[in-house]
């Protein structure tokens, strides 16, 4: 502890440790290792290495008392609890929209907590250690060590030997070294955070941003005003490999205490659909440009901290929204939209989270998801201009090339773009103790018929629902598990052992296909089409049919769906007709979305393997087989007449939508996965 000239033991106990036991040979062996390590640290500066060889220890001249003493002092060190360090206050004094702010971060606590941290200007290589005094220790040896001094080969020295002493501030600029200066432990309470200098620093950064953006003003408590309390939320930011890169502390308002029409009005704020993100990446692959990503550090501040010692009873009056408030997302969206419109960007007609700017023959696309933003253009200058104008108005964190977004791992290569969630799958297998499970070739058994199983053994509801929720999130990049996941999700109210086994089978399938990813090749054609299918009376509970479909732009799979129909179909033709209507609705959304990209499609083909449903769309006569079908399902026939879509027949063996409506064998599953454009990374 160079900064305090004290050892950790002395800081905790208030007295220096007894080091007389270091005459013990066993402890000296450890001490000698410390000496060698210290020599290695100074190697870059001296260009010289010192070796100690032929060391002998006198094992018999030391009493058991000394050995016992040496072990007891280490036990004392290990048994010293962390909670001996003084705790800070826990209560929060907060302001109101007006919000109240946690009082735990006072200067005294911060000073005490920083004792155990490395100072900002403290060097990494300059340490005072008693172990460097070899002469005092060697007197107790029966045979002194032989020392040799020689020049160390320069080509074996790591790094630049001419570099000066490395300080923490210099090292932190290196990404590979930065991880050494973040906390790996996620605190559950503010008390825990206050014992870690890294989390104290993160909380100070948050409060400094509040002050810089003039989010609040300290005012006396007004009568009749609602006070909204706050609390700290801690998160470790990780990259796609799961490496912690940053400690993030958020001061969040307890918005659940707000009352509608009193504390807030309209709260709706649009966010990008996952299909819009995949469409964005498909277009980027087709146009061969790089997609970049940035993050707004304090997004909701554009729409609290310490207690003031002079005014301990005051609260903060908010002038801008903070995280947790009901109206915060809407405030941020309106602020960002206004700023982009002022800078010449146009908002998408269908997707209000898409912004476009045309400059001559070039165009830049911007897609926002709350405070996460992706953007790109065939003209790199437009991407740089966007990054500059955003930095002028907001505090931005430029991440660079898009690699990890909304849980999706994105790899941008010269030959195309891949989308997967392999890291997430690996974490799920560990979480549910299935890392060593035996893989299976299909996610759903073709022979098992799932039903309510009222006589089956009950299982843990929380466990089952957690597994289902994890799988639903995974379907963002894994269409092959959509059918099985939705099938198992029906039994969340009262899951049985048979249902849990079906869920575990999906995880076993994921174990063998962990690196399966969507692939968007650069050289693919850009043609819109879809596949539709239905499984008649598939549900064994109410005999309703299943609708399934998938939608492509060339070889780029954009979206897929599986849904139980709301009414019972009396024929396979009706079931297929209703399923085709759902597929048509999704294709119309993609058509309208592509209009903002400057691309227009008409007569988009929908491939169906049922000729009767195709004839219904082409026949305007309301004969006896269709008169009972609800009017809302006939909109597909209207769009066929308008020329927006057209139904075409496809062989059942080539129906790609089968994977969303029924259980398949391993050979058919592998074939459809390949046709969906999925590859193993």
XYZ file of C-alpha atoms in Angstrom:
681
model
C 0.000 0.000 0.000
C 2.392 2.636 -1.275
C -0.025 5.504 -0.795
C -0.465 4.923 2.987
C 2.918 3.314 3.745
C 1.051 0.547 5.576
C 0.332 -3.112 4.959
C -3.271 -4.349 4.651
C -2.853 -6.133 8.007
C -1.859 -2.884 9.726
C -4.771 -1.026 8.113
C -7.265 -3.575 9.467
C -5.716 -4.320 12.897
C -4.084 -0.999 13.749
C -0.732 -2.649 14.525
C 2.162 -4.084 12.632
C 2.292 -7.867 12.205
C 4.879 -10.020 13.929
C 7.157 -11.273 11.146
C 9.602 -13.194 13.295
C 8.175 -16.444 11.990
C 9.754 -15.695 8.586
C 12.833 -17.559 9.843
C 10.813 -20.711 9.265
C 11.980 -22.386 6.069
C 8.486 -23.152 4.813
C 7.443 -19.536 5.011
C 10.764 -18.381 3.599
C 10.134 -20.473 0.502
C 7.011 -18.416 -0.113
C 8.954 -15.275 0.742
C 11.590 -16.190 -1.834
C 8.926 -16.452 -4.520
C 7.841 -12.925 -3.610
C 11.427 -11.748 -4.027
C 11.641 -13.348 -7.448
C 8.376 -11.766 -8.522
C 9.594 -8.374 -7.331
C 12.762 -8.831 -9.332
C 10.707 -9.604 -12.417
C 8.708 -6.411 -11.937
C 11.911 -4.352 -11.931
C 13.376 -6.264 -14.869
C 12.135 -3.848 -17.529
C 13.847 -0.938 -15.844
C 17.198 -2.555 -14.959
C 17.542 -4.903 -17.955
C 19.181 -7.250 -15.452
C 18.023 -10.479 -13.859
C 19.178 -11.930 -10.554
C 18.990 -15.657 -9.964
C 19.162 -17.497 -6.640
C 20.174 -21.154 -6.955
C 21.265 -24.025 -4.726
C 19.114 -22.825 -1.824
C 19.145 -25.152 1.178
C 16.939 -24.949 4.262
C 17.665 -26.061 7.799
C 14.462 -27.898 8.625
C 15.535 -29.149 12.099
C 16.742 -25.978 13.802
C 13.290 -24.450 14.108
C 10.848 -25.290 16.870
C 7.250 -26.276 16.459
C 6.323 -23.112 18.327
C 7.575 -20.933 15.492
C 5.725 -22.959 12.898
C 2.533 -22.778 14.915
C 2.941 -19.029 15.254
C 3.366 -18.628 11.509
C 0.170 -20.459 10.732
C -1.851 -18.644 13.396
C -1.076 -15.211 12.034
C -2.273 -16.256 8.581
C -5.457 -17.607 10.134
C -5.916 -14.253 11.849
C -5.580 -12.462 8.544
C -8.038 -14.762 6.826
C -10.579 -14.570 9.631
C -10.715 -10.777 9.636
C -14.236 -9.911 8.406
C -14.786 -7.243 5.818
C -17.555 -5.744 7.856
C -15.017 -4.362 10.307
C -14.649 -1.517 7.856
C -17.103 1.197 8.977
C -20.435 1.106 7.185
C -22.099 4.119 5.670
C -25.620 5.272 6.215
C -28.349 3.320 4.448
C -31.274 5.680 4.435
C -32.208 7.752 1.397
C -33.247 11.365 1.405
C -34.701 11.943 -1.988
C -36.360 14.616 -4.033
C -39.605 14.746 -5.945
C -40.301 15.209 -9.473
C -39.035 16.094 -6.791
C -37.034 12.862 -6.040
C -35.091 11.741 -2.984
C -31.482 10.636 -3.249
C -29.586 7.923 -1.284
C -27.476 9.494 1.415
C -24.913 6.726 1.566
C -22.353 8.443 -0.590
C -20.819 10.987 1.752
C -17.230 12.025 1.505
C -16.084 10.323 4.683
C -17.397 6.962 3.558
C -15.904 7.387 0.130
C -12.520 8.167 1.693
C -12.657 5.141 3.949
C -13.721 2.872 1.108
C -10.952 4.072 -1.174
C -8.282 2.872 1.235
C -8.398 -0.616 -0.234
C -8.148 0.595 -3.824
C -5.178 1.422 -6.011
C -4.714 5.178 -6.278
C -5.171 6.860 -9.611
C -1.528 7.892 -9.768
C -0.098 4.925 -7.898
C 2.416 2.942 -9.917
C 2.034 -0.756 -10.601
C 5.677 -1.662 -10.335
C 7.095 0.395 -7.490
C 6.362 -1.422 -4.230
C 8.272 -1.405 -0.947
C 8.545 -4.929 0.325
C 10.675 -6.300 3.171
C 11.238 -9.350 1.027
C 13.744 -7.432 -1.066
C 16.289 -7.456 1.734
C 18.069 -10.711 0.868
C 21.029 -10.144 3.209
C 18.994 -10.231 6.427
C 17.273 -13.420 5.472
C 20.244 -15.265 4.069
C 22.063 -15.194 7.461
C 19.745 -17.913 8.716
C 20.551 -20.226 5.848
C 22.988 -23.060 6.226
C 24.242 -22.517 2.687
C 23.997 -19.077 1.165
C 22.557 -18.741 -2.295
C 24.783 -18.076 -5.252
C 23.875 -14.919 -7.175
C 24.625 -14.347 -10.829
C 24.159 -11.087 -12.717
C 23.923 -10.971 -16.487
C 22.181 -8.917 -19.160
C 18.778 -10.271 -20.104
C 18.157 -10.729 -23.883
C 16.259 -7.668 -25.096
C 14.178 -9.720 -27.521
C 12.655 -11.611 -24.584
C 11.446 -8.509 -22.754
C 7.690 -7.994 -23.053
C 6.694 -4.483 -24.063
C 8.769 -1.392 -24.755
C 11.691 -1.141 -22.313
C 11.844 2.619 -22.912
C 8.323 3.165 -21.580
C 8.104 5.065 -18.341
C 6.513 3.851 -15.154
C 2.969 2.688 -15.829
C 0.259 4.408 -13.791
C -3.324 3.279 -13.481
C -4.623 6.132 -15.628
C -2.266 5.156 -18.459
C -2.959 1.449 -18.231
C -6.742 1.917 -18.185
C -6.628 3.214 -21.744
C -5.621 -0.268 -22.839
C -8.721 -2.454 -23.212
C -6.886 -5.657 -22.340
C -5.607 -4.143 -19.105
C -8.798 -2.262 -18.270
C -10.525 -5.374 -16.962
C -8.050 -5.377 -14.077
C -9.613 -2.157 -12.799
C -13.285 -3.102 -12.707
C -15.098 -4.951 -9.983
C -16.035 -8.533 -10.784
C -18.526 -8.672 -7.891
C -22.064 -7.355 -8.416
C -23.248 -5.731 -5.159
C -26.728 -6.559 -3.950
C -27.002 -3.579 -1.587
C -25.506 -0.132 -1.345
C -23.522 -1.229 1.725
C -21.655 -3.736 -0.422
C -21.034 -1.170 -3.156
C -19.558 1.283 -0.680
C -16.853 -1.221 0.222
C -15.572 -1.251 -3.357
C -13.778 1.769 -4.809
C -14.738 0.781 -8.358
C -18.455 0.942 -7.559
C -17.985 4.202 -5.673
C -16.371 5.602 -8.795
C -19.300 4.366 -10.924
C -21.820 6.042 -8.619
C -19.871 9.283 -8.644
C -19.836 9.251 -12.452
C -23.612 8.920 -12.489
C -24.093 11.832 -10.106
C -21.588 13.989 -11.965
C -23.649 13.498 -15.140
C -26.734 14.644 -13.247
C -24.957 17.790 -12.168
C -23.482 18.450 -15.610
C -26.862 18.161 -17.338
C -28.574 20.251 -14.640
C -31.134 17.577 -13.955
C -32.278 18.955 -10.598
C -32.196 21.774 -8.105
C -32.026 21.380 -4.356
C -35.196 22.870 -2.848
C -37.150 22.729 0.430
C -39.944 20.196 0.655
C -43.190 21.732 -0.627
C -46.528 20.802 0.825
C -48.807 18.910 -1.514
C -45.924 17.624 -3.665
C -45.335 13.934 -4.137
C -41.856 12.730 -3.245
C -40.586 9.872 -5.396
C -37.820 7.911 -3.743
C -34.852 6.423 -5.577
C -32.492 3.474 -5.318
C -29.254 2.343 -6.943
C -29.163 -0.344 -9.610
C -25.813 -2.001 -10.346
C -24.872 -3.780 -13.558
C -21.663 -5.184 -14.969
C -21.342 -4.365 -18.667
C -19.928 -7.305 -20.639
C -18.833 -7.876 -24.207
C -19.884 -10.727 -26.484
C -17.329 -13.032 -24.796
C -18.783 -12.371 -21.356
C -15.793 -10.301 -20.176
C -16.706 -7.504 -17.766
C -15.625 -4.207 -19.308
C -17.381 -1.627 -17.145
C -19.154 -1.154 -13.838
C -22.375 0.790 -14.336
C -24.381 2.329 -11.496
C -27.783 3.867 -12.161
C -29.780 6.018 -9.786
C -33.332 4.927 -10.553
C -36.556 6.544 -9.452
C -39.153 4.264 -7.904
C -41.716 4.888 -10.598
C -44.120 2.311 -9.219
C -45.099 4.853 -6.563
C -46.308 7.340 -9.194
C -50.029 7.788 -9.722
C -51.497 8.076 -13.223
C -52.976 11.458 -14.197
C -51.360 12.978 -11.094
C -47.653 12.296 -11.551
C -47.703 11.457 -15.250
C -49.889 11.329 -18.347
C -49.071 9.508 -21.606
C -46.137 7.097 -21.276
C -46.020 5.221 -24.585
C -42.677 5.285 -26.416
C -42.001 3.187 -29.560
C -39.165 0.661 -29.645
C -37.812 -1.249 -32.622
C -39.246 -4.682 -33.357
C -36.752 -7.525 -33.536
C -37.828 -8.111 -37.151
C -36.838 -4.509 -37.907
C -33.348 -5.166 -36.548
C -32.953 -8.267 -38.729
C -34.308 -6.348 -41.735
C -31.739 -3.621 -41.080
C -28.915 -6.189 -41.022
C -30.218 -7.936 -44.156
C -30.208 -4.638 -46.033
C -26.695 -3.846 -44.755
C -25.495 -7.224 -45.999
C -27.120 -6.694 -49.384
C -25.706 -3.151 -49.761
C -22.329 -4.224 -48.346
C -21.842 -1.593 -45.650
C -20.747 -1.773 -42.008
C -23.271 -1.344 -39.209
C -22.029 0.687 -36.242
C -23.357 0.871 -32.716
C -23.430 3.586 -30.082
C -24.947 4.022 -26.663
C -26.274 7.143 -24.982
C -24.656 7.231 -21.547
C -27.436 9.231 -19.864
C -30.381 8.875 -22.215
C -33.184 9.659 -19.797
C -31.441 12.753 -18.497
C -32.307 14.480 -21.753
C -35.936 14.324 -21.483
C -29.741 11.761 -7.990
C -26.357 11.415 -4.762
C -25.013 12.994 -1.718
C -26.947 14.701 1.043
C -26.235 18.386 1.172
C -24.651 18.896 4.596
C -25.981 22.457 4.801
C -29.519 21.423 3.826
C -30.052 17.810 4.985
C -33.852 18.122 4.819
C -33.989 19.410 1.234
C -35.036 17.343 -1.757
C -34.207 17.558 -5.456
C -36.689 19.075 -7.850
C -36.366 17.449 -11.274
C -36.183 19.446 -14.474
C -35.415 16.414 -16.639
C -36.528 12.792 -16.555
C -34.497 10.073 -14.846
C -34.535 6.300 -15.152
C -37.480 4.657 -13.463
C -40.015 7.421 -13.984
C -43.063 6.353 -15.956
C -42.693 9.194 -18.453
C -38.897 8.845 -18.909
C -38.865 6.679 -22.099
C -41.356 8.943 -23.847
C -39.419 12.059 -22.859
C -36.193 10.618 -24.227
C -37.808 9.508 -27.489
C -39.339 12.940 -28.073
C -36.021 14.675 -27.358
C -34.052 12.412 -29.711
C -36.692 12.628 -32.452
C -36.774 16.415 -32.315
C -33.006 16.626 -32.539
C -32.744 14.260 -35.514
C -35.557 15.993 -37.404
C -33.804 19.327 -36.876
C -30.676 17.844 -38.460
C -32.392 16.755 -41.658
C -33.392 13.190 -40.800
C -36.763 11.803 -41.745
C -38.779 9.386 -39.642
C -40.028 6.085 -41.061
C -43.677 6.031 -42.069
C -44.284 2.567 -40.596
C -41.457 2.171 -38.088
C -41.121 5.319 -35.980
C -37.796 4.115 -34.575
C -36.186 4.227 -38.042
C -34.611 7.476 -39.228
C -33.319 8.097 -42.754
C -31.322 10.866 -44.314
C -30.707 11.113 -48.048
C -27.743 13.051 -49.351
C -27.598 12.926 -53.124
C -27.555 9.290 -54.171
C -26.381 8.165 -50.712
C -28.486 7.308 -47.684
C -27.854 6.678 -43.996
C -30.126 4.530 -41.842
C -30.490 4.875 -38.062
C -32.415 2.419 -35.887
C -32.985 3.180 -32.202
C -33.945 0.916 -29.332
C -34.359 3.220 -26.320
C -30.754 4.379 -25.702
C -29.055 1.820 -27.988
C -28.526 3.016 -31.546
C -27.306 1.233 -34.672
C -26.561 3.055 -37.903
C -24.816 2.591 -41.217
C -24.457 3.827 -44.753
C -22.718 2.760 -47.971
C -20.982 6.128 -47.674
C -18.704 6.078 -44.611
C -18.686 9.888 -44.463
C -22.375 9.916 -43.558
C -21.757 7.499 -40.682
C -18.999 9.734 -39.327
C -21.219 12.803 -39.640
C -23.990 11.100 -37.676
C -21.583 10.126 -34.893
C -20.366 13.736 -34.733
C -23.783 15.360 -34.515
C -24.862 12.909 -31.809
C -21.731 13.648 -29.779
C -22.415 17.374 -30.038
C -25.771 17.058 -28.302
C -25.541 13.933 -26.146
C -22.954 12.148 -24.035
C -22.276 9.176 -26.308
C -20.349 5.941 -25.922
C -19.133 4.940 -29.390
C -18.910 1.157 -29.360
C -17.775 0.825 -32.979
C -18.712 -2.000 -35.301
C -21.911 -3.710 -34.180
C -21.048 -6.977 -32.451
C -23.481 -7.388 -29.546
C -26.956 -5.845 -29.620
C -30.062 -6.752 -27.601
C -28.472 -10.083 -26.701
C -27.682 -10.919 -30.332
C -24.099 -11.761 -31.275
C -23.449 -10.189 -34.680
C -20.384 -10.939 -36.790
C -19.830 -8.729 -39.829
C -17.560 -10.354 -42.384
C -16.680 -9.697 -45.988
C -18.832 -12.610 -47.122
C -21.860 -11.754 -44.995
C -23.381 -11.204 -41.555
C -24.158 -13.889 -38.976
C -26.559 -13.633 -36.024
C -26.465 -16.060 -33.110
C -26.822 -16.385 -29.329
C -24.238 -19.067 -28.573
C -22.959 -17.337 -25.427
C -26.505 -17.078 -24.100
C -27.088 -20.785 -24.773
C -23.899 -21.677 -22.931
C -25.003 -19.629 -19.930
C -28.435 -21.284 -19.925
C -26.936 -24.771 -19.956
C -24.820 -23.862 -16.939
C -27.722 -22.133 -15.172
C -29.993 -25.170 -15.428
C -27.217 -27.744 -14.812
C -27.474 -29.200 -18.304
C -23.915 -28.599 -19.500
C -23.194 -32.323 -19.521
C -26.506 -33.443 -21.002
C -26.649 -35.779 -23.979
C -27.468 -33.898 -27.234
C -30.461 -34.838 -29.363
C -31.008 -34.302 -33.090
C -34.475 -32.700 -32.886
C -36.052 -30.278 -30.420
C -39.384 -32.126 -30.245
C -40.138 -35.835 -30.275
C -42.252 -36.865 -33.237
C -44.012 -39.606 -31.260
C -44.803 -37.889 -27.950
C -48.205 -36.206 -27.683
C -48.197 -33.415 -25.107
C -51.359 -32.938 -23.070
C -52.385 -31.538 -19.702
C -51.311 -34.726 -17.861
C -53.548 -34.115 -14.787
C -52.232 -37.198 -12.958
C -48.569 -36.392 -13.556
C -46.029 -35.334 -10.934
C -45.889 -31.604 -10.205
C -42.649 -29.712 -10.793
C -41.306 -26.375 -9.601
C -43.378 -23.668 -11.300
C -40.675 -20.998 -11.080
C -38.083 -23.292 -12.615
C -40.356 -24.286 -15.482
C -41.445 -20.733 -16.266
C -37.864 -19.505 -16.094
C -36.785 -22.106 -18.638
C -39.676 -21.206 -20.947
C -38.888 -17.495 -20.702
C -35.246 -18.153 -21.544
C -36.211 -20.189 -24.600
C -38.659 -17.537 -25.801
C -35.864 -14.979 -25.691
C -33.661 -17.371 -27.619
C -36.166 -17.632 -30.495
C -34.922 -14.203 -31.637
C -32.194 -16.034 -33.560
C -33.298 -19.684 -33.401
C -36.437 -20.339 -35.487
C -35.813 -24.071 -35.216
C -36.946 -24.152 -31.558
C -40.032 -21.963 -32.041
C -42.495 -24.847 -32.369
C -41.304 -26.760 -29.308
C -41.016 -23.663 -27.126
C -44.550 -22.423 -27.852
C -45.880 -25.953 -27.381
C -44.344 -26.254 -23.913
C -45.332 -22.699 -22.970
C -49.020 -23.686 -22.840
C -48.500 -25.684 -19.659
C -46.911 -22.976 -17.488
C -49.992 -22.717 -15.259
C -49.630 -26.284 -13.981
C -46.446 -27.933 -15.324
C -45.876 -31.629 -14.827
C -42.844 -33.881 -15.030
C -43.666 -34.835 -18.627
C -43.695 -31.175 -19.637
C -40.357 -30.536 -17.932
C -38.827 -33.460 -19.799
C -40.031 -31.923 -23.086
C -38.395 -28.606 -22.170
C -35.158 -30.354 -21.255
C -35.216 -32.056 -24.649
C -35.095 -28.609 -26.272
C -32.038 -27.784 -24.155
C -30.453 -31.087 -25.191
C -31.037 -30.089 -28.799
C -29.429 -26.705 -28.122
C -26.448 -28.482 -26.574
C -25.696 -30.106 -29.930
C -26.488 -27.004 -32.024
C -25.058 -24.266 -29.812
C -23.172 -22.529 -32.641
C -26.040 -22.538 -35.138
C -26.569 -19.032 -36.544
C -28.616 -17.106 -39.078
C -26.508 -16.292 -42.115
C -27.040 -13.265 -44.374
C -24.719 -13.661 -47.392
C -23.528 -10.557 -49.248
C -24.157 -11.986 -52.711
C -27.817 -12.887 -52.109
C -30.637 -11.600 -54.306
C -33.069 -9.145 -52.709
C -36.459 -10.668 -53.420
C -39.338 -10.800 -50.949
C -41.355 -14.004 -50.487
C -42.917 -16.108 -47.744
C -43.993 -19.620 -46.790
C -47.249 -20.448 -45.000
C -48.474 -23.672 -43.432
C -50.971 -24.960 -40.913
C -51.447 -28.100 -38.873
C -55.147 -28.943 -38.783
C -56.635 -29.498 -35.287
C -53.126 -29.780 -33.861
C -54.016 -28.719 -30.307
C -55.123 -31.773 -28.332
C -56.783 -29.582 -25.719
C -59.275 -27.611 -27.830
C -58.738 -28.982 -31.369
C -57.689 -25.623 -32.781
C -55.260 -25.513 -35.687
C -51.762 -24.052 -35.751
C -50.564 -21.346 -38.142
C -46.935 -21.011 -39.111
C -44.938 -18.965 -41.573
C -41.534 -17.532 -42.467
C -40.506 -14.571 -44.615
C -37.370 -14.027 -46.668
C -35.465 -11.303 -48.464
C -33.481 -13.409 -50.885
C -31.562 -15.858 -48.693
C -32.063 -13.683 -45.623
C -34.616 -15.027 -43.157
C -36.271 -11.910 -41.721
C -39.144 -13.140 -39.579
C -41.048 -16.242 -38.578
C -44.116 -17.008 -36.487
C -46.180 -19.764 -34.937
C -49.610 -19.146 -33.431
C -52.679 -21.069 -32.476
C -55.731 -19.964 -34.446
C -58.467 -18.243 -32.460
C -61.356 -20.235 -33.948
C -61.831 -23.900 -34.755
C -61.475 -24.648 -38.472
C -63.847 -27.236 -39.930
C -61.503 -28.215 -42.773
C -57.823 -28.232 -43.672
C -58.561 -25.721 -46.448
C -59.965 -23.258 -43.930
C -57.004 -23.735 -41.584
C -54.550 -23.139 -44.441
C -56.533 -20.117 -45.623
C -56.403 -18.503 -42.172
C -52.668 -19.238 -41.893
C -52.076 -17.633 -45.285
C -53.824 -14.500 -44.054
C -51.365 -14.178 -41.160
C -48.436 -14.632 -43.523
C -49.866 -11.976 -45.832
C -50.148 -9.482 -42.967
C -46.490 -9.865 -42.084
C -45.372 -9.535 -45.713
C -47.390 -6.334 -46.072
C -45.582 -4.914 -43.034
C -42.207 -5.772 -44.603
C -43.315 -4.229 -47.919
C -44.264 -0.978 -46.207
C -41.082 -1.004 -44.147
C -38.960 -1.372 -47.283
C -40.618 1.692 -48.797
C -38.613 3.741 -46.284
C -35.498 2.010 -47.621
C -36.441 3.122 -51.117
C -37.449 -0.385 -52.280
C -40.916 -1.297 -53.569
C -42.312 -4.814 -53.945
C -45.579 -6.018 -55.489
C -47.103 -9.406 -56.216
C -45.028 -10.945 -53.439
C -45.300 -14.747 -53.673
C -46.642 -16.752 -50.743
C -45.880 -20.463 -51.041
C -48.642 -22.765 -49.812
C -48.988 -26.550 -50.153
C -52.810 -26.582 -50.101
C -54.493 -25.993 -53.464
C -57.961 -25.526 -51.954
C -56.902 -22.482 -49.926
C -55.245 -21.015 -53.044
C -58.517 -21.384 -54.957
C -60.451 -19.664 -52.167
C -58.268 -16.556 -52.559
C -58.924 -16.524 -56.307
C -62.671 -17.283 -56.157
C -64.884 -14.333 -55.101
C -68.017 -16.504 -54.837
C -69.147 -17.092 -51.228
C -70.020 -20.757 -51.539
C -71.054 -23.030 -48.697
C -67.482 -23.986 -47.759
C -66.415 -20.444 -46.933
C -69.536 -18.582 -45.837
C -68.859 -19.290 -42.151
C -65.314 -17.852 -42.250
C -65.041 -14.534 -40.454
C -64.738 -11.469 -42.675
C -61.386 -10.488 -41.150
C -59.785 -13.570 -42.663
C -60.838 -12.554 -46.175
C -58.449 -9.599 -46.328
C -55.878 -11.858 -48.011
C -58.253 -12.258 -50.948
C -58.553 -8.484 -51.118
C -54.770 -8.116 -51.274
C -54.535 -10.811 -53.953
C -57.017 -8.828 -56.052
C -54.960 -5.657 -55.512
C -51.834 -7.445 -56.699
C -49.871 -6.994 -53.482
C -49.444 -10.732 -52.912
C -50.040 -13.910 -54.869
C -50.433 -17.457 -53.575
C -48.376 -20.107 -55.318
C -48.302 -23.851 -54.771
C -45.280 -25.622 -53.321
C -44.671 -29.318 -52.716
C -45.236 -30.528 -49.172
C -41.678 -31.879 -49.110
C -40.402 -28.343 -49.839
C -42.655 -26.529 -47.370
C -40.216 -24.704 -45.083
C -42.966 -23.543 -42.721
C -43.471 -27.136 -41.542
C -40.827 -26.587 -38.850
C -43.155 -24.082 -37.166
C -46.295 -26.234 -37.116
C -45.315 -29.825 -36.388
C -42.674 -32.140 -35.002
C -40.271 -33.441 -37.663
C -37.697 -36.188 -37.956
C -33.988 -35.396 -37.842
C -33.499 -35.572 -41.624
C -36.337 -33.149 -42.416
C -35.242 -30.852 -39.592
C -31.697 -30.676 -40.973
C -32.996 -29.988 -44.489
C -35.266 -27.120 -43.426
C -32.583 -25.572 -41.205
C -30.285 -25.444 -44.209
C -33.010 -23.909 -46.389
C -33.736 -21.287 -43.732
C -30.205 -20.027 -44.222
C -28.725 -21.207 -40.923
C -25.106 -22.296 -40.639
C -22.808 -23.593 -37.911
C -20.130 -21.090 -36.981
